[in-house]
C-alpha atoms as one frame of an Amber mdcrd trajectory, in Angstrom:
protein
 -38.007  -0.730  24.795 -37.779  -4.335  25.743 -33.981  -4.787  25.611 -32.281
  -5.880  28.884 -28.717  -6.204  29.129 -26.912  -8.212  31.575 -23.255  -7.296
  32.149 -20.907  -9.896  33.798 -17.508  -8.940  35.128 -15.137 -11.840  35.408
 -12.139 -11.122  37.695  -9.465 -13.739  37.112  -5.882 -14.559  37.998  -3.150
 -15.746  35.655  -2.043 -19.192  36.403   0.726 -19.248  33.678   2.377 -16.386
  31.736  -0.280 -15.005  29.452   0.728 -12.808  26.463  -2.071 -10.747  24.714
  -1.976  -8.190  21.984  -2.693  -4.396  23.040  -6.312  -4.567  21.853  -7.490
  -7.807  23.488 -11.193  -8.090  22.731 -10.596 -10.365  19.491  -8.212 -12.767
  21.395 -10.729 -13.125  24.146 -13.733 -13.349  21.877 -11.806 -16.175  19.735
 -10.775 -18.149  22.785 -14.349 -18.052  24.352 -15.890 -19.286  20.957 -13.199
 -22.168  20.809 -14.037 -23.048  24.337 -17.826 -23.037  23.869 -17.502 -24.946
  20.348 -15.167 -27.499  21.943 -17.523 -28.430  24.814 -20.939 -27.597  23.556
 -21.226 -27.828  19.785 -23.823 -30.338  18.885 -22.307 -31.252  15.350 -18.848
 -30.304  14.817 -18.660 -32.115  11.458 -20.427 -29.092   9.835 -18.221 -25.984
   8.737 -20.542 -23.297  10.374 -23.770 -22.979  12.425 -25.691 -21.706   9.253
 -25.590 -25.076   7.736 -26.275 -26.901  10.975 -29.259 -29.020  11.363 -29.524
 -28.854  15.096 -28.548 -25.272  15.533 -31.872 -24.347  17.137 -30.853 -26.312
  20.175 -27.273 -25.287  20.297 -26.007 -22.735  22.918 -23.000 -21.792  20.716
 -25.143 -20.902  17.908 -27.545 -19.086  20.260 -24.797 -16.901  21.773 -22.079
 -16.313  19.043 -23.285 -17.338  15.649 -26.974 -16.377  15.807 -29.028 -17.744
  12.680 -32.600 -16.675  11.820 -34.081 -17.817   8.444 -36.922 -15.310   8.686
 -34.760 -12.285   9.155 -35.098  -9.541   6.617 -31.663  -8.516   6.973 -29.866
 -11.797   6.244 -29.846 -15.055   7.988 -27.036 -14.160  10.388 -28.476 -11.798
  12.871 -27.145  -9.741  15.687 -25.346 -11.617  18.300 -26.827 -11.339  21.905
 -23.528 -11.421  23.515 -20.450  -8.853  23.683 -17.089  -9.060  25.058 -15.811
  -6.169  27.298 -12.093  -6.462  27.061  -9.384  -5.244  29.568  -8.675  -1.466
  28.539  -5.046  -1.681  30.303  -2.014  -1.422  27.999  -0.519  -4.387  29.632
   0.155  -7.080  27.259   2.383  -9.693  29.541   0.378 -11.274  32.471   2.554
 -13.272  34.917   1.180 -16.042  37.197  -0.690 -14.284  39.950  -1.446 -11.156
  37.809  -5.222 -10.110  37.887  -6.885 -10.232  34.467 -10.715  -8.754  34.244
 -13.057  -8.786  31.283 -16.729  -8.621  30.812 -19.355 -10.448  29.063 -22.772
  -8.788  28.193 -25.722 -10.898  27.457 -28.918  -9.107  25.791 -32.473 -10.301
  26.202 -33.231 -14.113  26.338 -29.563 -15.001  26.045 -29.662 -14.573  29.866
 -30.977 -17.813  29.982 -27.622 -19.339  28.697 -25.737 -17.720  31.800 -24.613
 -21.272  32.832 -23.008 -21.955  29.324 -21.183 -18.690  29.487 -19.720 -19.492
  32.885 -18.754 -22.929  32.031 -17.245 -21.398  28.680 -14.997 -18.907  30.557
 -13.875 -21.662  32.937 -12.988 -23.800  30.232 -11.162 -20.968  28.286  -9.059
 -20.414  31.544  -8.264 -24.239  31.443  -7.306 -24.361  27.846  -5.595 -20.915
  27.777  -5.395 -17.726  25.316  -2.688 -15.661  23.668   0.661 -17.017  22.746
  -0.970 -19.748  20.667   0.067 -22.134  19.518   3.241 -22.774  21.453   2.188
 -21.750  25.093  -1.296 -20.437  25.470  -1.457 -18.891  29.036  -4.284 -20.164
  31.624  -6.151 -18.461  34.077  -8.645 -19.138  36.846 -11.863 -17.306  37.648
 -11.862 -15.595  41.121 -15.214 -14.008  41.158 -18.153 -13.000  38.956 -20.177
  -9.950  39.425 -23.147  -8.596  37.566 -23.187  -4.856  37.350 -25.380  -2.014
  36.200 -22.992   0.786  35.329 -25.866   3.125  34.780 -27.384   2.942  38.203
 -24.417   1.763  40.125 -25.790  -1.512  41.252 -24.193  -4.646  41.333 -24.549
  -8.284  42.671 -22.365 -11.335  43.537 -22.636 -14.112  41.071 -19.685 -16.574
  41.864 -16.746 -16.973  44.038 -13.970 -19.592  43.668 -14.298 -20.047  47.597
 -17.910 -21.057  47.219 -18.065 -22.846  43.741 -21.706 -21.742  43.484 -23.301
 -19.757  40.695 -26.073 -17.381  41.734 -28.616 -15.821  39.201 -28.719 -12.072
  39.762 -31.251  -9.567  38.883 -29.457  -6.391  37.760 -30.133  -5.818  34.280
 -29.775  -2.541  32.375 -33.192  -1.640  31.228 -34.876   1.259  29.441 -36.237
   2.666  32.598 -32.890   3.127  34.267 -31.541   4.675  31.161 -34.386   7.194
  31.087 -33.894   8.198  34.678 -30.246   8.671  34.229 -31.298  11.128  31.106
 -33.022  13.212  33.512 -29.863  14.759  34.782 -28.815  15.573  31.217 -31.705
  17.652  30.525 -30.952  20.917  28.609 -27.478  19.663  27.787 -26.224  20.711
  24.368 -23.008  19.088  23.974 -21.707  15.643  24.613 -18.158  14.281  24.498
 -17.553  10.726  23.764 -14.471   8.696  24.306 -13.745   5.766  21.909 -11.848
   3.330  24.379 -11.340   0.595  21.710 -11.171   1.091  17.823 -14.571   2.073
  16.334 -14.746   0.548  12.906 -17.997   1.635  10.727 -19.061   1.181   7.496
 -21.484   3.629   5.859 -22.892   3.336   2.319 -20.188   0.633   1.805 -17.364
   2.801   2.802 -15.013   2.618   5.751 -15.761   5.720   7.962 -12.539   7.572
   8.739 -14.147  10.721  10.233 -17.444  10.316  12.403 -20.297  12.491  11.890
 -23.283  12.390  14.182 -25.859  11.277  11.516 -23.636   8.311  10.799 -23.151
   7.352  14.388 -26.800   7.878  15.344 -27.699   5.474  12.280 -25.425   2.971
  13.504 -26.701   3.053  17.285 -30.456   3.019  16.034 -29.810   0.016  13.713
 -27.792  -1.831  16.306 -30.769  -1.334  18.853 -33.304  -2.539  16.479 -31.274
  -5.329  15.508 -30.571  -6.504  19.075 -34.127  -5.999  20.249 -35.737  -8.078
  17.325 -32.958 -10.887  17.671 -32.688 -11.029  21.516 -36.155 -10.126  22.591
 -38.357 -10.770  19.626 -39.760  -7.221  19.674 -39.243  -3.892  18.128 -37.830
  -0.698  20.005 -40.445   1.951  19.958 -38.814   5.001  18.458 -39.396   6.901
  15.429 -36.360   5.863  13.452 -36.701   8.252  10.583 -37.497  11.452  12.535
 -34.544  10.650  14.704 -32.297  10.533  11.688 -33.643  13.835  10.371 -32.982
  15.537  13.754 -29.388  14.004  13.693 -28.541  16.154  10.634 -28.771  19.215
  12.861 -26.135  18.100  15.396 -22.790  19.024  14.540 -19.112  18.014  15.357
 -17.572  20.650  17.628 -14.251  18.909  17.946 -12.864  15.887  16.621  -9.865
  14.556  18.568 -10.000  11.008  17.139  -7.370   9.169  15.183  -7.191   5.870
  13.293  -5.570   2.840  14.657  -4.679  -0.151  12.346  -5.370  -3.491  14.138
  -5.497  -6.906  12.532  -7.047 -10.203  14.015  -5.892 -13.748  12.809  -8.396
 -16.414  12.595  -7.235 -19.853  12.946 -10.464 -21.234  11.720 -10.135 -19.154
   8.517  -6.310 -19.284   8.167  -6.051 -15.524   7.535  -5.963 -12.150   9.310
  -8.777  -9.550   9.144  -8.538  -5.959   9.645 -10.612  -4.637  12.808  -8.891
  -1.221  13.040 -10.768   1.738  13.737 -11.143   5.297  15.262 -10.024   6.103
  18.871  -9.827   9.010  20.913 -12.543  11.739  21.818 -15.107  13.756  19.792
 -17.511  16.357  21.057 -21.099  16.996  19.445 -23.148  20.040  19.885 -26.749
  20.623  19.103 -30.158  19.530  20.399 -29.096  16.296  21.984 -32.239  15.531
  24.279 -33.846  13.080  21.801 -30.718  11.088  21.571 -29.451  10.865  25.164
 -31.124   7.316  25.858 -29.654   5.967  22.639 -26.264   7.392  23.204 -26.334
   5.625  26.784 -27.613   2.477  25.273 -24.756   2.805  22.620 -22.219   2.591
  25.587 -23.888  -0.662  26.576 -24.520  -2.427  23.114 -21.366  -1.447  21.424
 -21.909   0.227  17.839 -18.570  -0.826  15.631
């Protein structure tokens, strides 16, 4: 499989007071999009990227509003960029408090690293949270590229040097397969949902996860990302894996539903983004799914 994931960890310090919701991903994603659009959008007169005539040359569209007219699954394809939000329960950051989050780039999106760094820097200058009265500002102290599967990391940026380096520690399929060797023979797995997982299956909101539903979502996510970010197709037997997924059962479900909403200033309304959190244990023949479960922890699935 050609998919590559470049995980960047941004370690920052609050410059002014920052107030964020308990689940911070939406707030960081929205502030990041606004910063990119404010500095790099090539035509702010149009309402969205899908109607922009110069979107093929725009880093904002390439990162956060990917458009592909040739896609068989609709013009808006999988974004090659995800946000890894802070997982702590802290909602108030005072000046000098640390604030860390991640940005993951997939496939060819790595070529837009400079825009990501500049976008996060600009986001810190504009501020996030507390809007519109007193958005909190922050400064980037350092950036690291990490591979959580192998444990490798590389230095990308330090505020002392003010120089961005281009590292080479992507998560690749060979690393995933090597990690799976230690899982040989394992017949159970426990997944921990650290942020709300919101899945739609057959047009219905999923309130209880089954392994077939989860497997279908992971495989679809990997297929879409590999197509949009790498221009290729993952080499797995989608239909056979889904048949095998039916034999994996839920051994213990300790998940619970969390209601969360996100307000979009652009759309002027709130959108529900709640989902399931907690732990769930599956049992069965998991060997065929080990690589895809590991990839799911990197790519996100809902």
